Amino acid sequence: MNQLLKNILRTALAGIAAGALAVSCNDKFDLELPLSVNSHKLSIPKESGSTHILVYSDGKWTAGFTEAADWVSLNKLSGEGNHDLVLSWSANYGIARKVGIVLTKGSLCDTITVTQAGSLSDISLGFSNSAMNLLKTSASISAPISTNLMYDLDRITAETLFLGAEGDTLAIVKMGEEEAASGYEPWLTAKTITSKNFKFDVTENTSEAPRTAVITMYVEDATGENRKSSMTVTQGISEPVFSLSEDSGEYAGYKGTYSVETLDNNIYAYTNNYSLTVNYSNPDDEENKWLSGVKLTGTSLDFSVSKNESGADRTATIVMEYSDDSGNSISSSFVVSQLAYPDPLSFEELRALAPGELTSKKYIEGYVVSDPGSANIAKNTQTAQFKFDFNENYKTAYLESIDGRYGVMLKFKTVEDNIIERYSKVRIAIEGAELQRYDNPVRYVVSGLTAESVIEAGTPDSFLVPSKKRKISELTDNDIYTLVDLQDVEILAKDGSYTNCTDGYSIRDDGKGINPSGTTSAPRWDTAPLMVTDTEGSFISLLTNSYVAWRREPLGSNNPTFLPQGSGTIHGVIVFEENPRYGSYSKYQVRAMVEEDIELENSPFSNTIVEWNWNDKVNNIVPEKGEGTMNVYGATFALSTDFNNTVSKDATGSNQKGLIPSAAIKLTNSWWDFTADEGKYFDINFSTAGLNGSNLVVGIVWGHGEMGNTTLDSPAHWKMLYSVDGGTTFKDVDGGILKNRSVVWWTTTSQDSCPGFEEYLRKLPDECFGKENVTVRFQVADKVTDISPKISTSDWQNNLGIEKGTLTNKATGIRIGTLTVRYN
């Protein structure tokens, strides 16, 4: 053997460390190798392979394993002098394992420990039940277990602890060593362990008292990781009893699995002593066997039925018969009646039902238009002053009728129950669910559903879902919870994100990097609206939740333009939600399931006549776009913070809360003329000479308060007026009151304070086109203002301060982020 090979093999053996194995080596020898006692370990990978082991000796030697192992082999078992052994091994799909290689020369021996890594790193092993009660009779029992040790069942061992009447230990007997139990005759004998069951035998209990044993099974891998599980077995002195809570049941015609409660049942463990048979009333049913999966558990009789497409009701009887070696026998039966597969319950019929628990065995059918993986399905329920149930979103789905006419909100009991994919055609069993109807607008919710309620689900196909194209003005109550393509829309204020709020008051979500400055203990908001308008001057709120990953540019981004700048289509679900924090929600709202549903890639349809947005952060009232003037009539103006930052910067940068310093303006004035008893105002002036079109709008983004509860006393109600004669005559602009709401603050926060600015849009009359001088006036409508409420955490829903106060002759501020005039 050349020196190079010797060096390689010496290096290999240098990675071998000593281990405690079954074979005892009393006299050690070093085979002329410089090895110490803690260098006798060899670690091999989980994949199959082989390696060389160099043996140095001055005489004859033998090699072997410490125990029988079918996963390793040696190419030779003996030799003389210096030789190399080839160790081969198979792949390990189970847990880590080890074996020893014993080298002997005369009376001398030494051991090498071989440890192979496993594919399975997390051991699962457990009895399905922690206790089992048995009858007095002898029997063979199969106790259900759960394990992932499919390739290592032979490595699971067990022992049984036999207890006396006082709980004292009578004996501990290892599995397979019952005959060697000294001084005690075991009444329970462990037999085999399979991937499904732990099997054992019990003898008849001829005593006058119950007896108890505890079976413990355990396994340990080569790394020392172990699992154990115990089950207490009590063998009583009772005779067999069995009864069901009912003797028959009627079930719907679709596929399902059902359970019938057992009242008295001490035989379920005796699988070898009872039989379960199915007798069909119609002999033809013997071929399709529509009733299957019949089994007993400790508490129920379980069975499954297939979909009944026979066109008629059908019946079968489950018969349980028990007998044992002691001569005991009992029987019981249960009649299963399955209705024919029903016709669907139309959405019209569903809407006509009385609210409450649904008893119909029919189903509703439609297309799922929500995405179970989206964080933007629905508003999460607020459960306390500063707490939200963020699972509510994922328990919600929207089902649209086949013809696209109606929709219904589906509420599942758990997140795991909501398994239906977007654009799949499904059938939903409604029996046992709850129907709620709401008015103004009319909408319907079916709640209490489970995964089993989804009786059929097709392959998702977006082309099957009806394409409903709507202008905003064309939406009706019937469109709620349906998928609609909103036509010719664009975002009003395009210099922000989908959620123009302070992230300092949202739920913290470091995992997505959306709102790193949020709070895990006291979030103030979950859903924020963004105003979307169309070519008719109508508007709708686009709703986006705080957990939506695409709502704002992530950490590390420096994208100055985030929102789509153009026009196009929003492919979204029409919803109706109420939120006390916002006073400007549209009649209906729209939710995009994914960012790709917002398709605003065409050129903008609107033309800007004049716009103030203070994005240049210059402290004046000169417009950033177009031409026009603003007259504040003595009010002082100063730069203030805007809420429309698109980027969540890192902790060392600015604007990480979604705020932009000096990107808005604050107008301060004593806003009520107590002498004339009327509100004060500010105006904007612009020209529409030579312009004509179908739509002339004014949009304003604003709020008040300085994020503190002492700055809430600014006017809350404003009206918009217009003049086309140089400001001599003013008329009201249709659309009602504009609200200027207080922004959220930290301590004693009102439940209806707003986490950002609100957006308003008003359409000017056609007479405003083609005029040299158009004036739009924003005037305080009344003396209503806000106050700081008295906080009571036990009555958090009534912690309201908005529009609760009265203006005084005090200078207060309003904040404007954007003021724009556009036409098309």
XYZ file of C-alpha atoms in Angstrom, residues 47-608:
562
model
C -27.495 8.924 1.289
C -26.138 5.489 0.373
C -22.385 5.163 -0.056
C -19.174 3.500 1.044
C -15.820 4.377 2.622
C -12.466 2.751 3.467
C -11.236 1.943 6.960
C -7.512 1.178 7.327
C -6.561 -1.670 9.668
C -2.988 -1.881 10.939
C -2.013 -5.129 12.664
C 0.999 -7.356 13.241
C -1.112 -10.495 13.073
C -4.447 -12.017 12.207
C -7.596 -10.045 13.024
C -11.380 -10.320 12.598
C -14.108 -7.743 12.079
C -17.829 -7.743 12.804
C -20.777 -5.640 13.939
C -21.973 -5.187 17.488
C -25.504 -6.121 16.460
C -27.394 -7.396 13.456
C -27.890 -4.493 11.019
C -29.178 -4.918 7.481
C -28.210 -1.407 6.399
C -24.407 -1.804 6.620
C -21.909 -4.351 5.349
C -18.154 -5.009 5.265
C -16.300 -6.411 2.292
C -14.288 -8.750 4.546
C -14.595 -10.121 8.066
C -10.978 -11.135 8.652
C -7.454 -10.416 7.539
C -3.786 -10.442 8.485
C -1.468 -7.501 8.755
C -2.236 -4.103 7.289
C -5.425 -4.015 5.239
C -8.313 -1.708 4.439
C -11.973 -2.564 5.042
C -14.721 -1.229 2.764
C -17.786 -0.167 4.752
C -20.973 0.183 2.626
C -24.361 1.452 3.700
C -27.841 2.005 2.300
C -29.812 5.256 2.299
C -31.545 6.158 5.556
C -35.115 7.371 5.121
C -35.805 7.291 8.827
C -34.125 8.664 11.947
C -30.395 8.717 12.671
C -28.953 5.301 13.476
C -25.675 3.795 14.627
C -23.819 0.504 14.892
C -20.401 -0.568 16.134
C -17.598 -2.280 14.177
C -15.592 -4.586 16.488
C -11.976 -5.382 15.571
C -10.360 -8.306 17.449
C -6.867 -9.784 17.557
C -6.550 -12.608 19.975
C -7.764 -11.377 23.334
C -7.567 -7.737 22.257
C -10.461 -5.805 20.734
C -11.494 -2.253 19.849
C -14.713 -0.673 18.607
C -15.518 1.963 15.970
C -18.947 3.666 16.251
C -20.638 4.371 12.909
C -23.423 6.973 13.006
C -25.607 7.626 9.958
C -27.685 10.792 9.611
C -31.398 10.371 8.966
C -33.842 11.947 6.541
C -36.334 12.323 9.384
C -35.265 14.933 11.905
C -38.474 15.425 13.907
C -39.770 12.286 15.607
C -43.517 11.842 15.985
C -44.797 8.990 18.131
C -47.911 8.877 20.256
C -50.957 6.914 21.342
C -54.164 8.323 19.880
C -55.836 7.947 23.282
C -54.218 8.492 26.657
C -56.468 5.937 28.323
C -58.412 2.818 27.394
C -61.056 0.948 29.404
C -61.482 -2.760 28.699
C -64.009 -5.419 29.568
C -63.245 -8.326 31.854
C -62.968 -10.778 28.977
C -59.723 -11.876 27.350
C -59.063 -10.249 24.000
C -56.550 -9.068 21.437
C -56.542 -5.275 21.330
C -55.351 -2.810 18.705
C -54.729 0.633 20.182
C -54.466 3.372 17.508
C -51.178 5.272 17.364
C -49.787 8.106 15.287
C -46.193 8.062 14.080
C -43.958 9.082 11.211
C -41.480 6.258 11.881
C -42.521 4.177 8.877
C -38.936 3.026 8.275
C -38.034 2.556 11.927
C -40.883 0.587 13.437
C -38.433 -2.081 14.576
C -36.637 0.535 16.650
C -39.696 1.349 18.744
C -39.688 -0.526 22.019
C -42.132 -0.595 24.897
C -42.547 -1.544 28.511
C -45.591 -2.111 30.688
C -45.909 -0.858 34.259
C -48.378 -2.971 36.264
C -50.000 -1.134 39.163
C -51.566 -2.456 42.331
C -54.894 -1.396 43.821
C -53.229 1.463 45.689
C -51.234 2.643 42.686
C -48.095 0.865 43.819
C -45.767 -0.749 41.285
C -46.160 -4.500 40.955
C -43.805 -5.032 38.021
C -42.220 -3.408 34.975
C -42.035 -5.753 31.985
C -40.282 -4.949 28.705
C -41.951 -5.835 25.430
C -40.992 -9.354 24.402
C -39.706 -10.288 27.857
C -43.017 -11.179 29.519
C -41.998 -14.788 30.091
C -38.884 -13.641 31.925
C -40.843 -11.479 34.381
C -39.643 -12.608 37.776
C -42.269 -13.315 40.414
C -45.150 -11.778 38.444
C -47.457 -13.163 35.781
C -48.389 -10.327 33.382
C -52.063 -10.079 32.402
C -51.186 -7.730 29.476
C -48.726 -8.819 26.795
C -47.401 -6.374 24.214
C -47.243 -8.039 20.801
C -46.422 -5.818 17.824
C -46.182 -2.171 16.777
C -47.365 -1.179 13.319
C -47.612 2.224 11.666
C -51.261 2.397 12.772
C -51.643 0.348 15.947
C -50.040 -0.929 19.111
C -51.274 -4.510 19.490
C -51.474 -6.336 22.792
C -53.332 -9.210 24.451
C -55.115 -9.269 27.804
C -56.221 -12.268 29.795
C -59.636 -12.517 31.425
C -59.994 -10.544 34.634
C -61.340 -13.140 37.063
C -60.857 -10.910 40.094
C -63.544 -8.791 41.699
C -61.814 -5.458 41.016
C -60.469 -3.564 38.008
C -56.755 -3.704 37.301
C -54.471 -1.115 35.706
C -51.335 -1.037 33.611
C -49.472 1.772 31.855
C -47.951 1.012 28.434
C -45.074 3.265 27.401
C -43.542 3.073 23.944
C -40.390 4.970 23.139
C -37.702 5.449 20.545
C -34.337 7.188 20.514
C -32.224 8.062 17.512
C -28.452 8.008 17.289
C -28.208 11.706 18.162
C -30.013 11.259 21.445
C -33.342 12.739 20.358
C -36.156 10.649 21.811
C -39.898 10.427 22.002
C -42.118 8.494 24.371
C -45.854 8.150 24.808
C -47.948 6.387 27.417
C -51.447 4.996 27.605
C -53.225 3.815 30.750
C -55.127 0.562 30.298
C -57.803 -0.312 32.853
C -59.439 -3.712 32.615
C -62.692 -3.734 34.498
C -65.172 -6.391 35.521
C -68.039 -5.170 33.290
C -69.967 -7.073 30.678
C -70.100 -5.612 27.131
C -72.596 -2.774 26.519
C -73.279 -0.682 23.422
C -75.972 1.824 22.475
C -76.339 4.769 20.103
C -77.882 8.161 20.763
C -80.322 7.522 17.891
C -81.273 4.570 15.733
C -81.624 6.339 12.371
C -80.636 9.468 10.501
C -81.513 11.308 7.292
C -78.714 12.886 5.282
C -78.386 15.120 2.261
C -77.648 13.682 -1.156
C -74.080 14.935 -1.448
C -70.865 13.293 -0.376
C -70.165 13.560 3.332
C -68.793 11.985 6.493
C -70.945 11.729 9.600
C -70.771 10.613 13.231
C -73.463 9.217 15.489
C -72.771 9.570 19.209
C -72.501 6.402 21.288
C -74.082 6.538 24.747
C -72.663 3.296 26.175
C -69.679 1.820 24.393
C -67.020 -0.323 26.028
C -66.405 -2.600 23.050
C -64.789 -0.320 20.465
C -61.269 -1.509 21.343
C -62.215 -5.148 20.678
C -61.757 -5.069 16.922
C -61.430 -8.857 16.782
C -64.690 -9.395 18.648
C -67.148 -7.198 16.794
C -68.145 -6.793 13.173
C -69.681 -3.885 11.295
C -71.679 -4.774 8.205
C -73.794 -2.720 5.824
C -77.116 -4.080 4.538
C -78.595 -2.174 1.582
C -82.351 -2.017 1.119
C -81.870 -1.993 -2.656
C -79.826 -5.016 -3.820
C -78.411 -2.936 -6.700
C -76.590 -0.783 -4.145
C -74.358 -3.739 -3.293
C -72.370 -2.930 -6.412
C -71.667 0.775 -5.829
C -71.529 0.524 -2.019
C -72.444 4.167 -1.443
C -72.021 3.798 2.342
C -68.403 3.240 3.378
C -65.749 4.002 5.995
C -67.812 2.469 8.805
C -65.892 2.386 12.087
C -66.307 2.662 15.833
C -64.433 5.110 18.013
C -64.610 5.555 21.727
C -67.447 8.063 21.354
C -69.113 7.533 17.991
C -70.110 5.412 15.029
C -68.566 6.997 11.930
C -69.422 6.478 8.266
C -69.280 8.182 4.863
C -71.807 8.420 2.056
C -71.133 9.129 -1.595
C -73.015 11.556 -3.796
C -76.500 10.212 -4.515
C -76.962 10.560 -8.249
C -79.541 7.762 -8.471
C -82.427 10.216 -8.682
C -84.193 8.637 -5.678
C -83.767 8.404 -1.930
C -81.911 5.332 -0.655
C -81.491 3.443 2.598
C -78.925 1.181 4.227
C -78.556 -0.338 7.684
C -75.294 -0.548 9.640
C -75.310 -3.610 11.882
C -72.862 -4.033 14.781
C -72.472 -7.540 16.234
C -70.220 -8.433 19.159
C -69.289 -11.783 20.697
C -66.391 -13.007 22.827
C -64.919 -16.245 24.157
C -66.888 -15.870 27.389
C -70.188 -16.259 25.565
C -71.179 -12.605 25.660
C -72.906 -11.232 22.566
C -74.760 -8.007 21.753
C -75.944 -6.304 18.578
C -77.165 -2.892 17.455
C -78.222 -1.258 14.199
C -78.461 2.202 12.650
C -80.531 3.069 9.580
C -78.964 5.568 7.152
C -81.392 7.345 4.818
C -79.858 9.487 2.108
C -81.916 11.851 0.028
C -81.437 12.172 -3.698
C -78.892 14.758 -4.777
C -80.876 17.987 -4.510
C -81.444 20.782 -6.933
C -79.519 23.943 -6.072
C -81.051 26.687 -3.976
C -80.982 29.741 -6.199
C -79.607 33.015 -4.881
C -83.101 34.473 -5.223
C -84.455 31.672 -3.019
C -81.624 32.111 -0.519
C -82.326 35.840 -0.239
C -86.012 35.093 0.333
C -85.334 32.875 3.364
C -85.851 34.161 6.877
C -82.599 35.114 8.629
C -81.410 32.563 11.148
C -80.269 28.952 11.089
C -80.645 27.324 7.685
C -82.360 23.939 7.593
C -82.462 23.356 3.852
C -80.551 20.324 2.594
C -80.038 22.064 -0.742
C -76.850 23.824 -1.759
C -75.922 27.156 -3.274
C -73.760 27.217 -6.365
C -71.535 29.900 -7.800
C -68.042 31.176 -8.517
C -65.612 32.107 -5.769
C -64.348 35.607 -6.571
C -62.107 36.085 -3.531
C -58.580 34.774 -3.059
C -58.045 32.800 0.192
C -54.376 33.797 0.175
C -55.061 37.515 -0.096
C -54.718 39.784 2.937
C -57.312 42.104 1.399
C -60.541 40.078 1.405
C -62.406 41.840 4.188
C -62.146 44.215 7.113
C -60.741 42.552 10.213
C -63.039 42.770 13.198
C -61.987 45.114 15.977
C -62.345 43.238 19.257
C -61.089 45.762 21.806
C -59.911 49.371 22.096
C -56.586 48.582 20.417
C -57.028 45.027 19.161
C -58.127 43.381 15.914
C -58.867 39.801 14.914
C -56.541 39.597 11.917
C -57.833 36.101 11.072
C -61.233 37.505 10.137
C -59.937 38.382 6.672
C -58.861 34.813 5.964
C -62.143 33.311 7.178
C -64.066 35.294 4.559
C -64.951 34.418 0.959
C -67.247 35.898 -1.688
C -69.514 33.702 -3.801
C -71.055 35.063 -6.981
C -74.086 33.461 -8.614
C -73.557 31.583 -11.864
C -75.180 34.370 -13.840
C -73.204 37.052 -11.965
C -76.340 38.810 -10.777
C -75.955 38.350 -7.012
C -73.243 37.736 -4.468
C -73.060 36.506 -0.900
C -70.365 36.752 1.764
C -69.292 33.386 3.187
C -67.910 33.238 6.712
C -66.024 30.069 7.698
C -65.490 28.997 11.280
C -61.703 28.860 10.977
C -59.009 30.006 8.579
C -58.283 26.353 7.770
C -61.895 25.846 6.681
C -61.614 28.462 3.929
C -60.054 26.210 1.299
C -61.851 27.287 -1.878
C -59.686 28.773 -4.609
C -60.439 31.924 -6.524
C -62.384 31.496 -9.789
C -63.476 27.944 -8.928
C -67.075 26.868 -9.359
C -68.282 25.468 -6.049
C -71.311 24.057 -4.336
C -71.810 25.004 -0.703
C -74.043 23.004 1.646
C -75.942 25.462 3.826
C -77.710 23.212 6.329
C -76.789 24.296 9.855
C -75.249 27.583 8.715
C -76.568 31.010 9.704
C -78.103 33.509 7.271
C -77.871 37.226 8.024
C -79.552 39.967 6.019
C -78.520 43.601 6.263
C -80.284 46.629 4.842
C -79.159 50.019 3.513
C -77.644 48.583 1.391
C -79.154 45.107 1.093
C -76.554 42.361 1.481
C -76.397 38.771 2.709
C -73.925 36.743 4.774
C -73.861 32.967 5.314
C -71.736 32.167 8.380
C -70.694 29.132 10.400
C -69.384 27.187 7.404
C -66.688 24.517 7.552
C -64.474 22.815 4.989
C -67.068 20.029 4.834
C -69.627 22.593 3.663
C -67.771 22.728 0.332
C -69.337 19.673 -1.275
C -67.902 20.219 -4.755
C -65.168 22.459 -6.140
C -64.107 22.708 -9.751
C -60.805 23.697 -11.294
C -60.222 27.466 -11.087
C -60.869 29.184 -14.425
C -61.219 32.962 -14.567
C -62.767 32.798 -18.044
C -65.850 31.057 -16.625
C -66.689 33.897 -14.237
C -69.124 36.417 -15.747
C -67.413 39.643 -16.776
C -69.465 42.484 -15.284
C -68.395 45.854 -16.631
C -69.761 48.813 -14.693
C -69.401 52.538 -14.348
C -69.382 53.583 -10.704
C -72.828 55.178 -11.095
C -74.240 51.895 -12.404
C -73.511 49.919 -9.234
C -76.499 48.646 -7.250
C -77.013 46.628 -4.086
C -77.148 43.488 -6.227
C -73.486 43.992 -7.146
C -72.324 43.701 -3.528
C -69.984 40.708 -3.067
C -69.636 40.182 -6.823
C -66.677 40.691 -9.127
C -66.915 43.843 -11.228
C -64.660 45.534 -13.764
C -64.925 49.225 -12.902
C -64.460 51.067 -16.181
C -62.489 54.223 -16.978
C -61.250 54.971 -13.481
C -58.187 56.665 -12.042
C -56.889 57.553 -8.607
C -57.716 61.058 -7.388
C -54.526 61.853 -5.415
C -51.698 60.016 -7.141
C -48.821 61.170 -4.935
C -49.296 58.592 -2.185
C -49.668 54.882 -1.428
C -52.704 52.634 -1.286
C -52.946 53.377 2.450
C -52.267 57.053 3.164
C -52.168 56.646 6.930
C -49.692 56.863 9.725
C -48.118 53.451 10.155
C -47.238 54.483 13.681
C -50.799 53.487 14.559
C -51.081 50.297 12.494
C -50.239 46.741 13.513
C -46.507 46.092 13.339
C -45.478 43.655 10.622
C -41.705 43.357 10.576
C -41.887 40.210 8.471
C -43.110 42.089 5.395
C -41.381 45.374 6.207
C -44.591 47.261 5.457
C -45.037 49.228 8.637
C -41.921 48.928 10.807
C -43.001 51.776 13.053
C -46.322 50.170 13.934
C -47.295 48.902 17.336
C -47.986 45.313 18.323
C -49.790 46.355 21.483
C -52.112 49.157 20.418
C -52.945 49.362 16.695
C -55.486 52.038 15.769
C -56.496 50.974 12.259
C -56.597 48.088 9.816
C -58.370 49.311 6.660
C -57.777 52.539 4.731
C -59.665 53.943 1.716
C -58.207 55.536 -1.399
C -60.518 57.589 -3.591
C -60.971 56.428 -7.174
C -62.946 58.530 -9.666
C -64.221 57.982 -13.196
C -65.042 59.961 -16.339
C -68.507 60.793 -15.000
C -67.229 62.444 -11.828
C -68.413 59.551 -9.645
C -66.109 58.156 -7.005
C -65.600 54.953 -5.007
C -63.331 53.980 -2.097
C -60.643 51.428 -2.890
C -60.117 49.584 0.415
C -56.761 48.128 1.441
C -55.821 46.350 4.677
C -52.703 47.016 6.740
C -51.317 43.489 6.200
C -51.363 43.818 2.400
C -47.760 43.488 1.245
C -48.180 45.723 -1.815
C -49.976 48.614 -0.149
C -46.771 50.655 0.295
C -43.235 50.429 -1.058
C -41.186 48.117 1.212
C -38.160 48.912 3.323
C -35.095 49.833 1.301
C -37.093 51.195 -1.617
C -36.767 54.758 -2.776
C -39.513 54.836 -5.383
C -40.748 58.439 -5.701
C -43.836 57.400 -7.689
C -45.759 54.483 -6.329
C -49.438 54.696 -7.238
C -50.499 54.107 -10.851
C -50.543 57.437 -12.675
C -52.893 56.420 -15.469
C -56.460 55.258 -15.973
C -58.080 51.953 -16.780
C -59.948 49.163 -14.989
C -60.106 47.915 -11.409
C -61.000 44.239 -11.311
C -62.411 43.984 -7.797
C -65.098 42.727 -5.465
C -67.773 45.283 -4.565
C -68.307 45.418 -0.800
C -70.035 47.512 1.816
C -68.143 48.204 5.013
C -68.530 50.786 7.728
C -65.634 52.362 9.576
C -66.164 55.071 12.209
C -62.671 56.433 11.594
C -63.602 57.652 8.103
C -66.476 59.925 7.221
C -65.921 59.806 3.479
C -66.566 56.213 2.473
C -68.467 55.977 -0.780
C -71.847 54.221 -0.913
C -70.122 51.077 -2.129
C -66.459 50.177 -1.920
C -64.181 47.940 -3.959
C -61.471 45.495 -2.876
C -58.673 44.230 -5.108
C -57.571 40.724 -4.157
C -54.103 41.176 -5.666
C -52.209 44.203 -6.952
C -52.525 42.943 -10.532
C -56.296 43.538 -10.306
C -55.579 47.275 -10.453
C -54.984 47.828 -14.159
C -54.478 51.587 -14.613
C -52.032 51.526 -17.497
C -53.774 53.842 -19.986
C -53.168 57.571 -20.240
C -55.006 59.653 -17.619
C -58.444 60.791 -18.790
C -58.453 63.891 -16.588
C -56.756 67.196 -17.285
C -55.535 69.306 -14.392
